[in-house]
C-alpha atoms as an extended CHARMM CRD file, in Angstrom:
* protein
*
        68  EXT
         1         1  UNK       CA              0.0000000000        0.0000000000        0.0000000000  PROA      1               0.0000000000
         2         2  UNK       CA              1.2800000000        3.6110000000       -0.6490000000  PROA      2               0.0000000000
         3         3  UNK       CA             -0.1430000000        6.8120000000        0.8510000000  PROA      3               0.0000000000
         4         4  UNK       CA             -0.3130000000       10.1350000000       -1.2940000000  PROA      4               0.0000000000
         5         5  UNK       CA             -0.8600000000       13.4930000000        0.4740000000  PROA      5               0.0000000000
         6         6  UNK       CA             -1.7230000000       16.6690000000       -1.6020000000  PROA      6               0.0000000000
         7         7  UNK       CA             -0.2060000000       20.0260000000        0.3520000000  PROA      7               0.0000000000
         8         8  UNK       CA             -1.4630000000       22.1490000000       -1.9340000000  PROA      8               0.0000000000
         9         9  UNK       CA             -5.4740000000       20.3770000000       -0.9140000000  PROA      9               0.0000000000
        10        10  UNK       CA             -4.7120000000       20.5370000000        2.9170000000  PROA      10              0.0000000000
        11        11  UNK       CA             -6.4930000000       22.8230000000        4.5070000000  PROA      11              0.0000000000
        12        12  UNK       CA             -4.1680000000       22.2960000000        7.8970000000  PROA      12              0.0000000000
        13        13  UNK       CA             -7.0880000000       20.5200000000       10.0200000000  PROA      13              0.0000000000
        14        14  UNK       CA             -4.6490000000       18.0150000000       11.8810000000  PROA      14              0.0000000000
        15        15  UNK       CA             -6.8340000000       14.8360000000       11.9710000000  PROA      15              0.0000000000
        16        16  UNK       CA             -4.3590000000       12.6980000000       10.2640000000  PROA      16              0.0000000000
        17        17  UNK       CA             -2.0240000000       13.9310000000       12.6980000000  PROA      17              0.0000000000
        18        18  UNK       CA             -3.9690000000       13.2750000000       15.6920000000  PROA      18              0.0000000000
        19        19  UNK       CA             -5.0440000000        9.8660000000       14.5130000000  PROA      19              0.0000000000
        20        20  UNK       CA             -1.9110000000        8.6470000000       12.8770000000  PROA      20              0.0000000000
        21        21  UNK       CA              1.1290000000       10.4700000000       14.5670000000  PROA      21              0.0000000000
        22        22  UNK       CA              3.4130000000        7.8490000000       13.2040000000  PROA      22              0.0000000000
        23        23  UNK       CA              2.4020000000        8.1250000000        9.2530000000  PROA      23              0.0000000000
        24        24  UNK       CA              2.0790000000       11.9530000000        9.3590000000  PROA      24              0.0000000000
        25        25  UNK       CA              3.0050000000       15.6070000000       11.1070000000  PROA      25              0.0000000000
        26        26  UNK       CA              1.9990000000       19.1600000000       10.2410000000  PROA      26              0.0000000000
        27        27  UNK       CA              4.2860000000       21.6470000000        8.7130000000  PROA      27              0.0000000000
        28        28  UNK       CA              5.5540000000       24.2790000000       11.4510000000  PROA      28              0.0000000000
        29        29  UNK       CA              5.1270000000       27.1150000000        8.2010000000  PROA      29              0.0000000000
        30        30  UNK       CA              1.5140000000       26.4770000000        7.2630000000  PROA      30              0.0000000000
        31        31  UNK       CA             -0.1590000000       23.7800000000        9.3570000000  PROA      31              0.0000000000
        32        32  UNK       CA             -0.4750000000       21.6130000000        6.2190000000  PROA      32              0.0000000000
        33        33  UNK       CA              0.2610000000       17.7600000000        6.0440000000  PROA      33              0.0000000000
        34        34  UNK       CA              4.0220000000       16.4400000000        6.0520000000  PROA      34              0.0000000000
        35        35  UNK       CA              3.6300000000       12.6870000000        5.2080000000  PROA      35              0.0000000000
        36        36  UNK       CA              6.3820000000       10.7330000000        7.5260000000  PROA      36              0.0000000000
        37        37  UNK       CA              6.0620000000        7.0060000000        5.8270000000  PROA      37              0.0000000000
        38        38  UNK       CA              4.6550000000        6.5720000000        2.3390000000  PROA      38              0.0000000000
        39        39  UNK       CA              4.4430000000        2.6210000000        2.5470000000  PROA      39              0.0000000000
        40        40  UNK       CA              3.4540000000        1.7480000000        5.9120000000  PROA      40              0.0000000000
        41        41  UNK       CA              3.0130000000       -2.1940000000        7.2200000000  PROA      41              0.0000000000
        42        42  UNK       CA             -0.0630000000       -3.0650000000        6.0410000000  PROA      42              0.0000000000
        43        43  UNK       CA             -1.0660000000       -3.7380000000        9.7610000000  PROA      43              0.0000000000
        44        44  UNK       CA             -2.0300000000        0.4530000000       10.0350000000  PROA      44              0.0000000000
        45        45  UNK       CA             -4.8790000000       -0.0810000000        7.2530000000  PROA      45              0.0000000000
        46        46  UNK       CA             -7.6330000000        0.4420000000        9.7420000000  PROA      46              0.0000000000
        47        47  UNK       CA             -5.9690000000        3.4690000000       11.0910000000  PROA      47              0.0000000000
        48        48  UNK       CA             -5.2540000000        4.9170000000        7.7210000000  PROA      48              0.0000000000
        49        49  UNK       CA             -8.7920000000        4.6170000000        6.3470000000  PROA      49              0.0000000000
        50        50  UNK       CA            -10.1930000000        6.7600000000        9.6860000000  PROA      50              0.0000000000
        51        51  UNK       CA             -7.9240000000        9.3170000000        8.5310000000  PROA      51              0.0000000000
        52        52  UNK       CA             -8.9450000000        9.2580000000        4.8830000000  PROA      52              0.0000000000
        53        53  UNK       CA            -12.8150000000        9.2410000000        6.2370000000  PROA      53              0.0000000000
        54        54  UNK       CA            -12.3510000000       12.1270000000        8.3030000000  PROA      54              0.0000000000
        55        55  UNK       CA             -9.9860000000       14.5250000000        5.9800000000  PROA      55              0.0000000000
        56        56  UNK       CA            -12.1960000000       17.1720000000        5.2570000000  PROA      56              0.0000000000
        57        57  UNK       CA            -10.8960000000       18.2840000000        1.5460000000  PROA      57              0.0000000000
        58        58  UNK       CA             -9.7020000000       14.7960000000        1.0620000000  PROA      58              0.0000000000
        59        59  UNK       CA             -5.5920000000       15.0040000000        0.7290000000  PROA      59              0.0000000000
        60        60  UNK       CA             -4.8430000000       12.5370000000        1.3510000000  PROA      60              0.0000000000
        61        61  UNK       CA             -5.5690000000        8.8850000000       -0.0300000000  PROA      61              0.0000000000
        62        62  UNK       CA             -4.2810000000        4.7700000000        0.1200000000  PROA      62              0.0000000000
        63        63  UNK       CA             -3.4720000000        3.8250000000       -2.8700000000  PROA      63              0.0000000000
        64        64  UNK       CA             -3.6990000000       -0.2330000000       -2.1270000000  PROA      64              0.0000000000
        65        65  UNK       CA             -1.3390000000       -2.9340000000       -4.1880000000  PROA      65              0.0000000000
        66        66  UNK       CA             -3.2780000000       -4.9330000000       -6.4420000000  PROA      66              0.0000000000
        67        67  UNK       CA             -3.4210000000       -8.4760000000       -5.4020000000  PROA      67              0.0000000000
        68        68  UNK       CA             -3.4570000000       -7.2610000000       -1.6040000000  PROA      68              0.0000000000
């Protein structure tokens, strides 16, 4: 699985942050989304689709292997 986030969507809200504070951080300059791991183990699926759900101009998305 791969994780994308779009900087220039963010609109700084910090849920991904709060949720996933392993997988992502917010930028001291704007607030907006600084993506930490790009392929996380599979095993933080669960966590990563609460944080797609609850993105409010949808940033950031999983982007699952095929097969997986």
């Amino acid at each position: 699985m791969r994780i994308t986030a779009d900087r220039e969507a963010c609109c700084a809200a910090g849920q991904c942050a709060l949720i996933a504070p392993d997988l992502f951080d917010q930028s001291d300059d704007d607030g907006t989304v600084v993506l930490l791991d790009a392929r996380p183990d599979p095993g933080r699926l669960d966590a990563l689709r609460e944080v797609v759900s609850r993105c409010p101009t949808g940033a950031i998305r999983i982007e699952e292997d095929p097969g997986a």
